[in-house]
């Protein structure tokens, strides 16, 4: 798209800021590759994606590697399930594109999530939404 004529330098970008991979237990196509995820995003005309698996950062670095040289920004992220509602609330945390799996896993550790629970949407961080936001 062309830049906004009223605000030089700004342009609309198509993004998907909530994307799951096989790192999430609920992801159906276990055979998909990081390259296929990137190819699909580029084919859809996306300028950026956020890898936000359930309580996991496992696929972030391989998606970032697959996106090298492609017109796609990859935001590391994670979907955290915390206290609230009937079965927990989901909070999407997005990090700077320069960060990766290690930073997401450090965030999850700081929130008290055990590695055995990575990828599970049912794993509950024993914190309130406000506490989770404070850590993020």
mmCIF file of C-alpha atoms in Angstrom:
data_model
loop_
_atom_site.group_PDB
_atom_site.id
_atom_site.type_symbol
_atom_site.label_atom_id
_atom_site.label_comp_id
_atom_site.label_asym_id
_atom_site.label_seq_id
_atom_site.Cartn_x
_atom_site.Cartn_y
_atom_site.Cartn_z
ATOM 1 C CA UNK A 1 0.000 0.000 0.000
ATOM 2 C CA UNK A 2 1.126 3.537 -0.519
ATOM 3 C CA UNK A 3 2.048 5.742 2.426
ATOM 4 C CA UNK A 4 -0.627 7.904 3.995
ATOM 5 C CA UNK A 5 -0.459 11.274 2.140
ATOM 6 C CA UNK A 6 -1.502 13.095 5.312
ATOM 7 C CA UNK A 7 1.262 11.595 7.468
ATOM 8 C CA UNK A 8 4.487 11.130 5.507
ATOM 9 C CA UNK A 9 6.388 7.987 6.446
ATOM 10 C CA UNK A 10 3.403 6.039 7.746
ATOM 11 C CA UNK A 11 1.974 3.121 5.842
ATOM 12 C CA UNK A 12 -0.571 0.408 6.520
ATOM 13 C CA UNK A 13 0.927 -3.033 7.132
ATOM 14 C CA UNK A 14 -0.849 -6.380 7.245
ATOM 15 C CA UNK A 15 0.087 -8.342 10.359
ATOM 16 C CA UNK A 16 -1.022 -11.520 12.102
ATOM 17 C CA UNK A 17 -0.215 -10.997 15.782
ATOM 18 C CA UNK A 18 -1.603 -14.300 17.072
ATOM 19 C CA UNK A 19 -0.074 -17.280 15.317
ATOM 20 C CA UNK A 20 0.295 -20.827 16.661
ATOM 21 C CA UNK A 21 2.715 -23.551 15.565
ATOM 22 C CA UNK A 22 3.184 -27.221 16.476
ATOM 23 C CA UNK A 23 4.643 -25.943 19.790
ATOM 24 C CA UNK A 24 1.005 -25.535 20.894
ATOM 25 C CA UNK A 25 -0.601 -28.864 21.796
ATOM 26 C CA UNK A 26 -3.835 -27.750 20.072
ATOM 27 C CA UNK A 27 -2.113 -27.177 16.691
ATOM 28 C CA UNK A 28 -3.548 -29.727 14.259
ATOM 29 C CA UNK A 29 -0.987 -30.105 11.450
ATOM 30 C CA UNK A 30 2.010 -31.559 13.306
ATOM 31 C CA UNK A 31 3.923 -31.965 10.001
ATOM 32 C CA UNK A 32 4.072 -28.253 9.132
ATOM 33 C CA UNK A 33 7.553 -26.734 8.927
ATOM 34 C CA UNK A 34 8.831 -23.298 9.878
ATOM 35 C CA UNK A 35 9.503 -22.598 6.187
ATOM 36 C CA UNK A 36 5.876 -23.408 5.354
ATOM 37 C CA UNK A 37 4.639 -21.010 8.048
ATOM 38 C CA UNK A 38 6.810 -18.230 6.629
ATOM 39 C CA UNK A 39 5.850 -19.025 3.018
ATOM 40 C CA UNK A 40 2.139 -18.909 3.915
ATOM 41 C CA UNK A 41 2.529 -15.560 5.680
ATOM 42 C CA UNK A 42 4.415 -14.030 2.742
ATOM 43 C CA UNK A 43 1.897 -15.474 0.246
ATOM 44 C CA UNK A 44 -0.913 -13.777 2.201
ATOM 45 C CA UNK A 45 0.887 -10.448 1.908
ATOM 46 C CA UNK A 46 1.698 -10.141 5.594
ATOM 47 C CA UNK A 47 4.469 -7.765 6.614
ATOM 48 C CA UNK A 48 4.804 -9.379 10.037
ATOM 49 C CA UNK A 49 3.702 -12.219 12.265
ATOM 50 C CA UNK A 50 3.841 -12.849 15.990
ATOM 51 C CA UNK A 51 4.564 -16.416 17.064
ATOM 52 C CA UNK A 52 2.329 -16.720 20.140
ATOM 53 C CA UNK A 53 2.072 -20.360 21.093
ATOM 54 C CA UNK A 54 0.344 -21.443 24.286
ATOM 55 C CA UNK A 55 2.870 -21.050 27.098
ATOM 56 C CA UNK A 56 5.820 -21.805 24.777
ATOM 57 C CA UNK A 57 8.524 -20.125 22.750
ATOM 58 C CA UNK A 58 9.802 -23.356 21.191
ATOM 59 C CA UNK A 59 9.289 -22.465 17.510
ATOM 60 C CA UNK A 60 10.242 -18.790 17.543
ATOM 61 C CA UNK A 61 13.910 -19.150 16.584
ATOM 62 C CA UNK A 62 13.241 -21.566 13.730
ATOM 63 C CA UNK A 63 10.504 -19.311 12.311
ATOM 64 C CA UNK A 64 12.866 -16.327 12.583
ATOM 65 C CA UNK A 65 15.570 -18.335 10.777
ATOM 66 C CA UNK A 66 13.131 -19.334 8.023
ATOM 67 C CA UNK A 67 12.153 -15.664 7.601
ATOM 68 C CA UNK A 68 15.755 -14.500 7.045
ATOM 69 C CA UNK A 69 15.913 -12.625 3.729
ATOM 70 C CA UNK A 70 12.131 -12.566 3.370
ATOM 71 C CA UNK A 71 9.960 -9.433 3.604
ATOM 72 C CA UNK A 72 8.540 -10.567 6.958
ATOM 73 C CA UNK A 73 9.134 -9.321 10.498
ATOM 74 C CA UNK A 74 8.768 -11.999 13.173
ATOM 75 C CA UNK A 75 7.722 -10.874 16.633
ATOM 76 C CA UNK A 76 8.475 -13.345 19.425
ATOM 77 C CA UNK A 77 5.527 -13.789 21.719
ATOM 78 C CA UNK A 78 3.581 -16.152 23.896
ATOM 79 C CA UNK A 79 -0.029 -16.752 24.894
ATOM 80 C CA UNK A 80 -0.072 -16.992 28.689
ATOM 81 C CA UNK A 81 -2.990 -18.494 30.598
ATOM 82 C CA UNK A 82 -3.454 -16.877 34.006
ATOM 83 C CA UNK A 83 -6.060 -16.667 36.781
ATOM 84 C CA UNK A 84 -9.482 -15.285 35.917
ATOM 85 C CA UNK A 85 -12.772 -16.219 34.352
ATOM 86 C CA UNK A 86 -14.119 -19.769 34.488
ATOM 87 C CA UNK A 87 -10.990 -21.470 33.154
ATOM 88 C CA UNK A 88 -8.354 -18.731 33.041
ATOM 89 C CA UNK A 89 -7.645 -15.693 30.896
ATOM 90 C CA UNK A 90 -5.286 -15.631 27.950
ATOM 91 C CA UNK A 91 -2.813 -12.771 27.666
ATOM 92 C CA UNK A 92 -0.722 -12.294 24.529
ATOM 93 C CA UNK A 93 2.784 -11.002 25.264
ATOM 94 C CA UNK A 94 4.720 -9.595 22.299
ATOM 95 C CA UNK A 95 8.463 -8.965 22.498
ATOM 96 C CA UNK A 96 10.911 -7.007 20.401
ATOM 97 C CA UNK A 97 11.798 -8.755 17.100
ATOM 98 C CA UNK A 98 15.451 -8.937 18.228
ATOM 99 C CA UNK A 99 14.489 -11.357 21.002
ATOM 100 C CA UNK A 100 13.661 -15.051 20.716
ATOM 101 C CA UNK A 101 12.962 -18.358 22.402
ATOM 102 C CA UNK A 102 15.331 -17.737 25.328
ATOM 103 C CA UNK A 103 13.593 -14.497 26.311
ATOM 104 C CA UNK A 104 10.133 -16.076 26.083
ATOM 105 C CA UNK A 105 11.259 -19.021 28.195
ATOM 106 C CA UNK A 106 12.803 -16.636 30.744
ATOM 107 C CA UNK A 107 9.469 -14.780 30.924
ATOM 108 C CA UNK A 108 7.587 -18.057 31.451
ATOM 109 C CA UNK A 109 10.057 -19.101 34.172
ATOM 110 C CA UNK A 110 9.627 -15.741 35.916
ATOM 111 C CA UNK A 111 5.879 -16.349 35.868
ATOM 112 C CA UNK A 112 6.443 -19.767 37.482
ATOM 113 C CA UNK A 113 5.470 -21.935 34.509
ATOM 114 C CA UNK A 114 7.274 -25.260 34.472
ATOM 115 C CA UNK A 115 8.874 -26.522 31.211
ATOM 116 C CA UNK A 116 6.663 -29.655 31.353
ATOM 117 C CA UNK A 117 3.679 -27.314 30.851
ATOM 118 C CA UNK A 118 5.071 -25.511 27.781
ATOM 119 C CA UNK A 119 2.665 -25.792 24.856
ATOM 120 C CA UNK A 120 -0.401 -26.564 26.975
ATOM 121 C CA UNK A 121 -3.255 -24.087 26.783
ATOM 122 C CA UNK A 122 -4.557 -25.563 30.044
ATOM 123 C CA UNK A 123 -1.383 -24.771 32.018
ATOM 124 C CA UNK A 124 -2.326 -21.983 34.389
ATOM 125 C CA UNK A 125 0.141 -19.384 35.650
ATOM 126 C CA UNK A 126 -0.739 -18.840 39.315
ATOM 127 C CA UNK A 127 -0.907 -15.064 38.969
ATOM 128 C CA UNK A 128 -3.574 -12.455 38.353
ATOM 129 C CA UNK A 129 -3.722 -10.706 34.963
ATOM 130 C CA UNK A 130 -2.271 -7.577 36.622
ATOM 131 C CA UNK A 131 0.640 -9.610 38.022
ATOM 132 C CA UNK A 132 1.316 -11.130 34.587
ATOM 133 C CA UNK A 133 1.263 -7.697 32.929
ATOM 134 C CA UNK A 134 3.662 -6.384 35.575
ATOM 135 C CA UNK A 135 6.158 -9.171 34.754
ATOM 136 C CA UNK A 136 5.811 -8.625 31.014
#
